[in-house]
PDB file of C-alpha atoms in Angstrom:
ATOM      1  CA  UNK A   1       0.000   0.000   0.000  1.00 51.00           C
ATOM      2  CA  UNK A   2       3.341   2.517  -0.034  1.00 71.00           C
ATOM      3  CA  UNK A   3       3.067   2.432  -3.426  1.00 90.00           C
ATOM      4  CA  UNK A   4      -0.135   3.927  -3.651  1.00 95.00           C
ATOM      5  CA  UNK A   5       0.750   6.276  -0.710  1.00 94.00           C
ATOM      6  CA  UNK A   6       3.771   7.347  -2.099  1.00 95.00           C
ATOM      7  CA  UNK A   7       2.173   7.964  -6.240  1.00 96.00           C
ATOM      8  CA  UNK A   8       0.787  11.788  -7.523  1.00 96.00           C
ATOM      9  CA  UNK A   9      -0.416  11.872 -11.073  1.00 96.00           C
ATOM     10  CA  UNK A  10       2.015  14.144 -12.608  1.00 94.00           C
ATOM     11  CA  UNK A  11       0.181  17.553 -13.985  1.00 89.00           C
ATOM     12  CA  UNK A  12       2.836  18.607 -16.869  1.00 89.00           C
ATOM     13  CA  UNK A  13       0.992  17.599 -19.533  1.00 93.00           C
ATOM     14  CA  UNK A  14      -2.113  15.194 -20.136  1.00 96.00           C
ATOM     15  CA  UNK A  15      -1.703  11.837 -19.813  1.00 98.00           C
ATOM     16  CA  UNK A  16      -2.988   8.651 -21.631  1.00 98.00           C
ATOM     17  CA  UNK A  17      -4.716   5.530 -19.782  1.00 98.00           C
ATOM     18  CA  UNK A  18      -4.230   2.224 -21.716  1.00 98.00           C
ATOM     19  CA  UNK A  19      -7.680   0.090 -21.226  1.00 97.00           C
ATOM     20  CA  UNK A  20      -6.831  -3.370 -19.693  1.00 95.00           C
ATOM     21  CA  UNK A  21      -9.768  -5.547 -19.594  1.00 92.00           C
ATOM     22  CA  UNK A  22      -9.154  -9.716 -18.377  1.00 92.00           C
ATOM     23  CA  UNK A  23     -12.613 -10.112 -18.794  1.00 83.00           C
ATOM     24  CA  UNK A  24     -14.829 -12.379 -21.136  1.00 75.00           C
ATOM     25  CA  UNK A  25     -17.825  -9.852 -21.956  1.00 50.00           C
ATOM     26  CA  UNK A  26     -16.086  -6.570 -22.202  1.00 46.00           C
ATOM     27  CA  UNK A  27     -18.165  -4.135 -25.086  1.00 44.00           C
ATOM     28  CA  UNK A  28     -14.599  -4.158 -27.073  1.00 48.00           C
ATOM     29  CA  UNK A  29     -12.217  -6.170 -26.195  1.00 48.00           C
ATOM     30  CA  UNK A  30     -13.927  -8.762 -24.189  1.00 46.00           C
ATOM     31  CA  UNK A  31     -11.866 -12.436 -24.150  1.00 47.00           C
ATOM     32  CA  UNK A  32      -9.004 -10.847 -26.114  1.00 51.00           C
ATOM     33  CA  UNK A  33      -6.803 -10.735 -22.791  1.00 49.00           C
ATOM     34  CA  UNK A  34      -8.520 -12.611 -20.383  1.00 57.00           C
ATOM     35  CA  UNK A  35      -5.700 -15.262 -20.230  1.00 69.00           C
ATOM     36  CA  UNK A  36      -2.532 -14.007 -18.004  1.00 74.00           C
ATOM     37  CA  UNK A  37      -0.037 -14.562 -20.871  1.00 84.00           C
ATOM     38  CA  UNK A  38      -2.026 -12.021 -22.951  1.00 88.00           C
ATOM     39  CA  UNK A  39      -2.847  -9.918 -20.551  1.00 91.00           C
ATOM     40  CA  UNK A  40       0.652  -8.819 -19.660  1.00 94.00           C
ATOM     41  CA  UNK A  41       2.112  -8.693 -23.300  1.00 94.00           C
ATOM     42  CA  UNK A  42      -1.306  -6.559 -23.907  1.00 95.00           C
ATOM     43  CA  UNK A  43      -0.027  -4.066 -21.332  1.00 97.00           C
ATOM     44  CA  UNK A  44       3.937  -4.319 -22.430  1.00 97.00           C
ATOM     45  CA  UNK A  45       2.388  -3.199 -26.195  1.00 97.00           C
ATOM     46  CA  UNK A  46       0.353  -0.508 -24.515  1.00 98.00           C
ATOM     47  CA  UNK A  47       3.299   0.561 -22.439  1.00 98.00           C
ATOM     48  CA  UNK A  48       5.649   0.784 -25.558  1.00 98.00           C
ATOM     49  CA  UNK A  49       3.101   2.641 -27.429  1.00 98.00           C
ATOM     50  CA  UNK A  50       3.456   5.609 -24.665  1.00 98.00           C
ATOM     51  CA  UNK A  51       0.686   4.501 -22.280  1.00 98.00           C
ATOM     52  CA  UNK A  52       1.090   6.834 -18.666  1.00 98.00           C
ATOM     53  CA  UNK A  53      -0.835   4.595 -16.970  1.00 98.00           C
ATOM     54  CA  UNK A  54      -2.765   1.315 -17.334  1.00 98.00           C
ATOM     55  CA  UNK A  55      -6.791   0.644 -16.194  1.00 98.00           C
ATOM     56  CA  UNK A  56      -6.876  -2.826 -15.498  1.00 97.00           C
ATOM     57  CA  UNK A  57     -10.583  -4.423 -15.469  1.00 94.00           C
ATOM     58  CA  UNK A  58     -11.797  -7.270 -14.530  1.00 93.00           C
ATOM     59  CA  UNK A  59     -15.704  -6.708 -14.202  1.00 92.00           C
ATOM     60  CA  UNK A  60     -17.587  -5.743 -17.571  1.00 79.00           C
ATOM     61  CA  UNK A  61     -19.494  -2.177 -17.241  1.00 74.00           C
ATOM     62  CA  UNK A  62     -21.231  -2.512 -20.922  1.00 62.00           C
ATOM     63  CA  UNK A  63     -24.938  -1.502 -20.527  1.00 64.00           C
ATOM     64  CA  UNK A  64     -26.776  -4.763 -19.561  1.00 65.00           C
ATOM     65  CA  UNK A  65     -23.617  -6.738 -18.428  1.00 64.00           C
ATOM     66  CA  UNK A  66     -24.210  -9.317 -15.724  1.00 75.00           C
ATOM     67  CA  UNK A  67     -22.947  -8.130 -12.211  1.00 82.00           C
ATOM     68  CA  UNK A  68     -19.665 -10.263 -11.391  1.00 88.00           C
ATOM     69  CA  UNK A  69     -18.923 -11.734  -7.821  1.00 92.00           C
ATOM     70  CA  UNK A  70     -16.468 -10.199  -6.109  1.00 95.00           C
ATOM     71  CA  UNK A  71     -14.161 -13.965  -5.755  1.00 95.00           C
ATOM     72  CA  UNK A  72     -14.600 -14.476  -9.044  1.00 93.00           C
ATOM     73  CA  UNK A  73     -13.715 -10.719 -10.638  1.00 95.00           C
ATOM     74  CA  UNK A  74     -10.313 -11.292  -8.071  1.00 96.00           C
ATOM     75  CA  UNK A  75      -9.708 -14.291  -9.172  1.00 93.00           C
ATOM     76  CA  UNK A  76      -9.608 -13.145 -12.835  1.00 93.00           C
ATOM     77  CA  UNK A  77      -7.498 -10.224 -11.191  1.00 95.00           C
ATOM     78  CA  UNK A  78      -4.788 -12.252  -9.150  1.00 94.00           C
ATOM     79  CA  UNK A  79      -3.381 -14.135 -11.872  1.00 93.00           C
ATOM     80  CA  UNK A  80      -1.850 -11.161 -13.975  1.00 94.00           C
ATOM     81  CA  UNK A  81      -1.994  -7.910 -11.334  1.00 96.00           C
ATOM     82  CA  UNK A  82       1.392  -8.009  -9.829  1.00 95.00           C
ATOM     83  CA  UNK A  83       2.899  -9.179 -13.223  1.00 95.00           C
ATOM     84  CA  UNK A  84       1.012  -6.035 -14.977  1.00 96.00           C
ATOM     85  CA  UNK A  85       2.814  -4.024 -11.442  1.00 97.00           C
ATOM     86  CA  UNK A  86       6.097  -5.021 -11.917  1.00 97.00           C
ATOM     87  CA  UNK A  87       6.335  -3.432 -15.572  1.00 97.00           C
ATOM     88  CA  UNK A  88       6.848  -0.306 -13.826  1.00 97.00           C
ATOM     89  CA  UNK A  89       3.713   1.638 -14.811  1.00 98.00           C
ATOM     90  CA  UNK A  90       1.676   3.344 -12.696  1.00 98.00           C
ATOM     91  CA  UNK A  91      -1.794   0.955 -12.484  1.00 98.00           C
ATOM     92  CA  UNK A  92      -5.357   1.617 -11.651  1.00 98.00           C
ATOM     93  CA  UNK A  93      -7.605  -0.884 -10.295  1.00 98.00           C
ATOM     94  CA  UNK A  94     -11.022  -0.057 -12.564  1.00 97.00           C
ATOM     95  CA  UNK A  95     -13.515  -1.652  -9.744  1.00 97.00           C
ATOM     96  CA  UNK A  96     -16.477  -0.285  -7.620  1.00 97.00           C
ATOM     97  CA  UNK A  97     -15.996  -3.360  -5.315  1.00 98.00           C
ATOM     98  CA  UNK A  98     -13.887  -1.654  -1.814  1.00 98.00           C
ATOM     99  CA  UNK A  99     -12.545  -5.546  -0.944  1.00 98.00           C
ATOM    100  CA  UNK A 100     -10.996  -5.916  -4.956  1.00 98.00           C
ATOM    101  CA  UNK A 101      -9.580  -1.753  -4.163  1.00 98.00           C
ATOM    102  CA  UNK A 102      -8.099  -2.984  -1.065  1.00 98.00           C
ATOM    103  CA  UNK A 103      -6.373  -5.978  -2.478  1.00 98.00           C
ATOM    104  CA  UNK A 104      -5.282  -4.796  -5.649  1.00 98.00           C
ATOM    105  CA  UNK A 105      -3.672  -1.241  -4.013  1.00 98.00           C
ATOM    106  CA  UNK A 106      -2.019  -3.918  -1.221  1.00 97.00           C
ATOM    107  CA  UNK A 107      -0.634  -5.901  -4.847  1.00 97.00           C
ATOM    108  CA  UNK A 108       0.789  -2.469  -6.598  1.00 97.00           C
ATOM    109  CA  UNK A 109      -2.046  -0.621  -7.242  1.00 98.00           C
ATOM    110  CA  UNK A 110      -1.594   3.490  -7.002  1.00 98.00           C
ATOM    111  CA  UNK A 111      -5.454   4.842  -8.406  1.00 98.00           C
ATOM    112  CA  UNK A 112      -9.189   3.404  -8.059  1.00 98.00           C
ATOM    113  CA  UNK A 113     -11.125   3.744 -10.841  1.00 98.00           C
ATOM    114  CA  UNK A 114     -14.818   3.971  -9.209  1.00 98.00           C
ATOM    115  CA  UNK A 115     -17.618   4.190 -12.297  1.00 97.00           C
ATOM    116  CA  UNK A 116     -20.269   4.640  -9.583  1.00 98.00           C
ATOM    117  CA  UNK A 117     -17.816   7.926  -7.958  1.00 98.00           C
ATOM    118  CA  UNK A 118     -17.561   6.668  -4.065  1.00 98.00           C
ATOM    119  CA  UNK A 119     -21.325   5.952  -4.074  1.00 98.00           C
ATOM    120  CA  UNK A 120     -22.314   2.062  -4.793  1.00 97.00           C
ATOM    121  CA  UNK A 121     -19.888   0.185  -2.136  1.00 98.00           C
ATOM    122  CA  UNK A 122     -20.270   2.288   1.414  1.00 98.00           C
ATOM    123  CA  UNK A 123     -16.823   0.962   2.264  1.00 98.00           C
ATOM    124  CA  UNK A 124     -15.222   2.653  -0.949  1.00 98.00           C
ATOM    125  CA  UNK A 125     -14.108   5.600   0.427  1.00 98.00           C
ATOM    126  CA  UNK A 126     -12.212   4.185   3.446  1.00 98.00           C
ATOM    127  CA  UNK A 127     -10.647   1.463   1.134  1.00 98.00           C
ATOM    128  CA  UNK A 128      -9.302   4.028  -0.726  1.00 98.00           C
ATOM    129  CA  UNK A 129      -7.928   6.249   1.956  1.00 98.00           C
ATOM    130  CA  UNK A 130      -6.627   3.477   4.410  1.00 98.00           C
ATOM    131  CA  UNK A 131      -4.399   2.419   0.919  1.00 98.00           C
ATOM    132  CA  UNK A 132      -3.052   6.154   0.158  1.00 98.00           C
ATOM    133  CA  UNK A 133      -4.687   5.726  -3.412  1.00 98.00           C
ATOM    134  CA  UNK A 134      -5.774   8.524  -5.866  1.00 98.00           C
ATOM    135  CA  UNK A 135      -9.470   7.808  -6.707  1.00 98.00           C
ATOM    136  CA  UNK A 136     -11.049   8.826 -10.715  1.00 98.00           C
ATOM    137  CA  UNK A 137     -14.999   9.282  -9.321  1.00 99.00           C
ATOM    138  CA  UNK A 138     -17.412   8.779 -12.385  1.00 98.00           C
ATOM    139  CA  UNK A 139     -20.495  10.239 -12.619  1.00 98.00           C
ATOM    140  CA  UNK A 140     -23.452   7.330 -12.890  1.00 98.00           C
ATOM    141  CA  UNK A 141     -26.613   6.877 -13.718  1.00 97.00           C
ATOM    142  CA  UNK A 142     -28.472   3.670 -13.455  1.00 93.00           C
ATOM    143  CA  UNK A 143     -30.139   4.190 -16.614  1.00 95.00           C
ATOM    144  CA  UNK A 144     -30.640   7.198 -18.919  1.00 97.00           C
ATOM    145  CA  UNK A 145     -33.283   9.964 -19.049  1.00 98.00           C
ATOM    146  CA  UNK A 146     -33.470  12.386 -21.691  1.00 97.00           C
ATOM    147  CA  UNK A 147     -35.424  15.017 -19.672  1.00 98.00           C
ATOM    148  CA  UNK A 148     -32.597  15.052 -17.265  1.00 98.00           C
ATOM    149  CA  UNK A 149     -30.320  18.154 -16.958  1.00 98.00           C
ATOM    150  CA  UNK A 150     -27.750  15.958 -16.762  1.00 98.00           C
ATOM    151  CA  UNK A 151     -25.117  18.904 -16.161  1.00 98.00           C
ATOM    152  CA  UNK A 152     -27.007  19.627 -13.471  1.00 98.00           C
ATOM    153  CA  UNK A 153     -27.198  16.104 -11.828  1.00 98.00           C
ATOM    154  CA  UNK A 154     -23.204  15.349 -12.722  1.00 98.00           C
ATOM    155  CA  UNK A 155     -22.445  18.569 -10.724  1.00 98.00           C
ATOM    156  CA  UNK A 156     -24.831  16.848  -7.709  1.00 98.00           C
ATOM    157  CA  UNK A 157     -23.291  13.982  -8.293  1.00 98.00           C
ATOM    158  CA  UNK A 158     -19.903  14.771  -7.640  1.00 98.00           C
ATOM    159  CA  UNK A 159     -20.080  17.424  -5.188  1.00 98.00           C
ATOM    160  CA  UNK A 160     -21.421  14.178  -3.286  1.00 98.00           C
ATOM    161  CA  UNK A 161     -18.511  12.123  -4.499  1.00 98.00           C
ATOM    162  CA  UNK A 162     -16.086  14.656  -3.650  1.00 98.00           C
ATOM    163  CA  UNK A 163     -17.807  15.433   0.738  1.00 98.00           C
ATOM    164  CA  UNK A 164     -17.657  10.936   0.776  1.00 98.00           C
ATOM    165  CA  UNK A 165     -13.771  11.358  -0.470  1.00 98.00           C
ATOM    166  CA  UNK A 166     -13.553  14.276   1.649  1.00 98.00           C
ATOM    167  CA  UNK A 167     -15.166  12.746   4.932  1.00 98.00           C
ATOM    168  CA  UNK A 168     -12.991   9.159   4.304  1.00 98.00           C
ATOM    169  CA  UNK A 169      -9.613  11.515   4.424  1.00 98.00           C
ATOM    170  CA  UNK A 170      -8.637  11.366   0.389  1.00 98.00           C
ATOM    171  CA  UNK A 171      -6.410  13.552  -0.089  1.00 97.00           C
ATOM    172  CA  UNK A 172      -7.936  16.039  -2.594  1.00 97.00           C
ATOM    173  CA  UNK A 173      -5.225  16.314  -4.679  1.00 97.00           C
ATOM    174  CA  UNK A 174      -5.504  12.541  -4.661  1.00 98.00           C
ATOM    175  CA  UNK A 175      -9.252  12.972  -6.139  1.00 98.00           C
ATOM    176  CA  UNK A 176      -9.780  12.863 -10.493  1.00 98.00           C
ATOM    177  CA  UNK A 177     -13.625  13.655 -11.537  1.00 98.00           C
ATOM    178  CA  UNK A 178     -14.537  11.396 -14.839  1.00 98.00           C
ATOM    179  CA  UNK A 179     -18.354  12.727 -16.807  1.00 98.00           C
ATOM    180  CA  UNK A 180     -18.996   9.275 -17.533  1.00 98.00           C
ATOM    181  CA  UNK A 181     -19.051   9.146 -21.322  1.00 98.00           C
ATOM    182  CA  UNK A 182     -22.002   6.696 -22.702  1.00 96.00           C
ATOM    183  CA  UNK A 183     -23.044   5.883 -18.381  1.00 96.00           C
ATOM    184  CA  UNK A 184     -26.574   6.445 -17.654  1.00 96.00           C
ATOM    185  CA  UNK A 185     -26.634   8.650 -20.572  1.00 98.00           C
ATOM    186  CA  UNK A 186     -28.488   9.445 -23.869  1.00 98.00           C
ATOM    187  CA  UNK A 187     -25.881  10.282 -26.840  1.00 98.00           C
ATOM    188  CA  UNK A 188     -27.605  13.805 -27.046  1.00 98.00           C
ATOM    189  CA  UNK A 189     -26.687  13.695 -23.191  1.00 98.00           C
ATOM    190  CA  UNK A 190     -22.974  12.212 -23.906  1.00 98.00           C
ATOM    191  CA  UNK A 191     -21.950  15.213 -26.674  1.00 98.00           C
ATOM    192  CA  UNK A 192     -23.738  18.454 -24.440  1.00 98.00           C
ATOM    193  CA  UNK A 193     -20.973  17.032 -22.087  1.00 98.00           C
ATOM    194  CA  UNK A 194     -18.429  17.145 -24.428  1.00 98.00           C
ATOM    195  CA  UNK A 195     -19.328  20.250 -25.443  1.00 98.00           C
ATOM    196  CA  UNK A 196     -19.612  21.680 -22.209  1.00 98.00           C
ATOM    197  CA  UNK A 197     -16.576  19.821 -20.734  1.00 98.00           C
ATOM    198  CA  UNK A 198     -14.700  22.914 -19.757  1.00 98.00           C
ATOM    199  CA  UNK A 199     -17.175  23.492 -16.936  1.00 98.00           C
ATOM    200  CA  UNK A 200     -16.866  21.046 -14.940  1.00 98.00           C
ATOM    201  CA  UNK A 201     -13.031  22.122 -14.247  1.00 98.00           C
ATOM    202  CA  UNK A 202     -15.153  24.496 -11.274  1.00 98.00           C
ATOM    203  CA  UNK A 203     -14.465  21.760  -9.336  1.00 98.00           C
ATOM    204  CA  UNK A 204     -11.248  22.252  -9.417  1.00 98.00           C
ATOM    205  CA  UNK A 205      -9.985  18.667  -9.666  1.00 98.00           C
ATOM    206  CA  UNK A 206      -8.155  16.803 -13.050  1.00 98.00           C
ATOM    207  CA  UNK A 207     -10.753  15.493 -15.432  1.00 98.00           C
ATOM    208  CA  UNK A 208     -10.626  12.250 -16.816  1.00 98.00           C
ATOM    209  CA  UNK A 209     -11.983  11.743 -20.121  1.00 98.00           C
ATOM    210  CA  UNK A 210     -13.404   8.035 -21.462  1.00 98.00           C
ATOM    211  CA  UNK A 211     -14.973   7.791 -24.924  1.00 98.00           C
ATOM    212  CA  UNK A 212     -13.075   5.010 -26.559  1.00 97.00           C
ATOM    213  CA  UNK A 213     -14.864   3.165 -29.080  1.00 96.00           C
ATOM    214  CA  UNK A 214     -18.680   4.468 -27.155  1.00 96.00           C
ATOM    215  CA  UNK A 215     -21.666   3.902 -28.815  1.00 96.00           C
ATOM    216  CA  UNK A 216     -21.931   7.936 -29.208  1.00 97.00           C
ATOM    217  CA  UNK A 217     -19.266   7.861 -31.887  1.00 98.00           C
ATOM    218  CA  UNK A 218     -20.900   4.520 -33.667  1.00 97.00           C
ATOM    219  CA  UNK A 219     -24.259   6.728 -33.390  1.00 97.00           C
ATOM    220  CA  UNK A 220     -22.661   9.457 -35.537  1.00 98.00           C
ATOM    221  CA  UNK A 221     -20.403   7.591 -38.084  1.00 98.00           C
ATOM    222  CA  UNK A 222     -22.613   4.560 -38.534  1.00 97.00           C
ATOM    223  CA  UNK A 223     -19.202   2.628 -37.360  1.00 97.00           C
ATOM    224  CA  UNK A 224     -18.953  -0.667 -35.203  1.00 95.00           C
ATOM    225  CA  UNK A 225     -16.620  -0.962 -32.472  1.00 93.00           C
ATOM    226  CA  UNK A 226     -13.551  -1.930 -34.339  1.00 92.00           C
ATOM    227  CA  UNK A 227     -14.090   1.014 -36.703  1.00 96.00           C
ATOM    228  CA  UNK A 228     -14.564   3.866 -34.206  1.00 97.00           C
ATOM    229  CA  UNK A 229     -10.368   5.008 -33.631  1.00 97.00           C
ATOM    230  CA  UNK A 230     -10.476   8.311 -35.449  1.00 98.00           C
ATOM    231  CA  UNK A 231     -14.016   9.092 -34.045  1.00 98.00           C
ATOM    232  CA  UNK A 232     -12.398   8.281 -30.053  1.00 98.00           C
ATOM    233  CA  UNK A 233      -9.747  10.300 -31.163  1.00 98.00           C
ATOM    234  CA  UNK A 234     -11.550  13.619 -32.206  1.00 98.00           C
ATOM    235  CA  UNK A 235     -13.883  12.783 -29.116  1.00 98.00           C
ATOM    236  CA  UNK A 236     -10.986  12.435 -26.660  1.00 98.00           C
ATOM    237  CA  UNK A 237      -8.730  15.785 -28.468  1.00 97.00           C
ATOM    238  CA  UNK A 238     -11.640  17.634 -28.256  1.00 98.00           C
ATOM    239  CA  UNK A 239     -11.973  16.898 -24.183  1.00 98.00           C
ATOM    240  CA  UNK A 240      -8.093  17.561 -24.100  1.00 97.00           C
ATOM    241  CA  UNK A 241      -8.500  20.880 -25.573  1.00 96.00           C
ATOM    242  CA  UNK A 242     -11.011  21.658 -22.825  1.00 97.00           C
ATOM    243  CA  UNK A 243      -9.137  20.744 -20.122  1.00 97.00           C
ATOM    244  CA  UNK A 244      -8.860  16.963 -19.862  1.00 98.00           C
ATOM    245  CA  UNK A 245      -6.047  15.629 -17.725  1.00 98.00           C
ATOM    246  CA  UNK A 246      -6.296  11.833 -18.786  1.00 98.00           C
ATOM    247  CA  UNK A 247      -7.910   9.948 -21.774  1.00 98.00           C
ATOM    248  CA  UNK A 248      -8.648   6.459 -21.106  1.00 98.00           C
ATOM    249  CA  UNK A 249      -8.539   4.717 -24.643  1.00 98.00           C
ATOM    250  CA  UNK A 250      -8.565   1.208 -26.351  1.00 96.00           C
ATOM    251  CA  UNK A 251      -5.563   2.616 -29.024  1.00 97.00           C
ATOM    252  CA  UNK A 252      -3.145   4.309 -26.668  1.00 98.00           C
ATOM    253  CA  UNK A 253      -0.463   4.542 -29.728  1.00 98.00           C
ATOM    254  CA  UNK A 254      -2.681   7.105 -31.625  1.00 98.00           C
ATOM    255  CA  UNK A 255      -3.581   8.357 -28.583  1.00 98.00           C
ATOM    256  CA  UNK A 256      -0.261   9.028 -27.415  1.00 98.00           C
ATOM    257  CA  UNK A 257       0.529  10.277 -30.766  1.00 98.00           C
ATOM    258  CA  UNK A 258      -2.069  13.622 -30.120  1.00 96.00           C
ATOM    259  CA  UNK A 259      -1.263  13.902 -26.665  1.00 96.00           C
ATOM    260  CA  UNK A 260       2.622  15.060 -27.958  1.00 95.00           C
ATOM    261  CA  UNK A 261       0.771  16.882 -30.817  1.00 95.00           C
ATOM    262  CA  UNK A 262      -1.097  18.908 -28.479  1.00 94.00           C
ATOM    263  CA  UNK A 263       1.853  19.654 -25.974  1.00 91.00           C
ATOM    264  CA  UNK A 264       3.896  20.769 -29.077  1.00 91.00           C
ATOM    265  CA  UNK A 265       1.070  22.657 -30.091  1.00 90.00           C
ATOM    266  CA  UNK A 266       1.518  24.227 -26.815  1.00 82.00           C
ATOM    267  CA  UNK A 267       4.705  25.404 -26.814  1.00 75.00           C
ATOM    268  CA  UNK A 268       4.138  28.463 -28.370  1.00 70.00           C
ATOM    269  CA  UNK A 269       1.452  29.555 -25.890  1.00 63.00           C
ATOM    270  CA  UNK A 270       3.984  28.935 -22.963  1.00 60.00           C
ATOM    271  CA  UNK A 271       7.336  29.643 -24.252  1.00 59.00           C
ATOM    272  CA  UNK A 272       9.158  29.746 -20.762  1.00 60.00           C
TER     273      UNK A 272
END
């Protein structure tokens, strides 16, 4: 748990989260990595293409997946976590479950990625403090509702997010807020986000940003999954030039590819 205690996302320039998933159901990628062997050369690939950080997942959160028990989403977990660890980049445990944060921080873990923001497991928050972790809270819907001002309800929804992180002892600077691209939302919902990502940065915490491959790109270029890289990457660039601190994407390569783009981009804006 030092390793979690001791870890702060770096703020120089965005960063890029490389999507891990050793599950069988996954929207994407499901199966592709599920065994341990391809699992970790997965995350080498990702981590030569210029990943910052890798998501690993062992729980599918498509719409209608099947809720996982916690035994079994560890035991899809324990065979490749400290292996994916010991490559030296900084992991995230993608899980709502507190017992999978706690043992995956205690095996190398540094961030919890909550899709349900502090609010589904009551013991979240304290599993997350008690390992020194930085937490991404996701705003979450349990199902979508077009006459919802859902700008409205993410801002309720994390200002509760942030007082549970707050009240468990998370540091804030610990703390990353994440819209919840294609969660509990309808794909009108999903772009007004995008479009009006630069206000949630009121909160005053790093943004995370997670539209790979989403059903709102496949609803605009009449693409399936495997077809939807340059639509995640305007989607994602367009969140970075609002104020995005991480993209969580399926492609890191490309992705890492605009991320130096836009720092070089940059440069001329902040020549000191």
């Amino acid at each position: 748990m030092a390793k979690a205690a001791a870890y702060r996302l770096p703020t120089d320039r965005p960063h890029v989260m490389g999507i891990l998933n050793v599950t069988p159901d996954s929207f994407s990628d499901g199966g592709q990595h599920a065994v341990p062997g391809a699992a970790l050369a997965h995350a080498r690939a990702m981590i030569d293409e210029g990943a910052d950080i890798l998501d690993i997942g062992a729980e599918s959160t498509r719409p209608n997946s099947v809720p996982v028990a916690q035994e079994e989403e560890w035991a899809r977990l324990a065979p490749v976590l400290e292996d994916v660890v010991s490559l030296g980049t900084p992991v995230s445990i993608d899980t709502y479950k507190a017992e999978i944060a706690r043992r995956a921080c205690a095996a190398g873990a540094v961030i919890v990625n909550d899709v349900w923001g502090l609010q589904k497991d009551p013991a979240m928050a304290d599993a997350v403090a008690e390992a020194g972790a930085h937490v991404v809270m996701m705003h979450n819907r349990s199902g979508a509702d077009g006459d919802l001002d859902i700008l409205g309800d993410i801002d309720r929804f994390f200002e509760t997010s942030m007082e549970l992180a707050s009240r468990a002892g998370i540091a804030r600077e610990k703390q990353i807020l994440d819209p919840g691209f294609g969660f509990g939302k309808t794909i009108d919902q999903n772009f007004l986000v995008l479009n009006r990502f630069e206000t949630l940065k009121k909160h005053g915490l790093p943004l995370l940003a997670g539209a790979s491959r989403k059903r709102m790109i496949g609803a605009v270029l009449g693409a399936d999954i495997e077809d939807r890289l340059y639509g995640s990457l305007a989607v994602h660039m367009t969140a970075l030039l609002k104020g995005a601190a991480i993209v969580r994407a399926h492609d890191v390569g490309p992705h890492a590819d605009c991320v130096r783009m836009l720092e070089a981009t940059s440069l001329e804006r902040n020549p000191n």
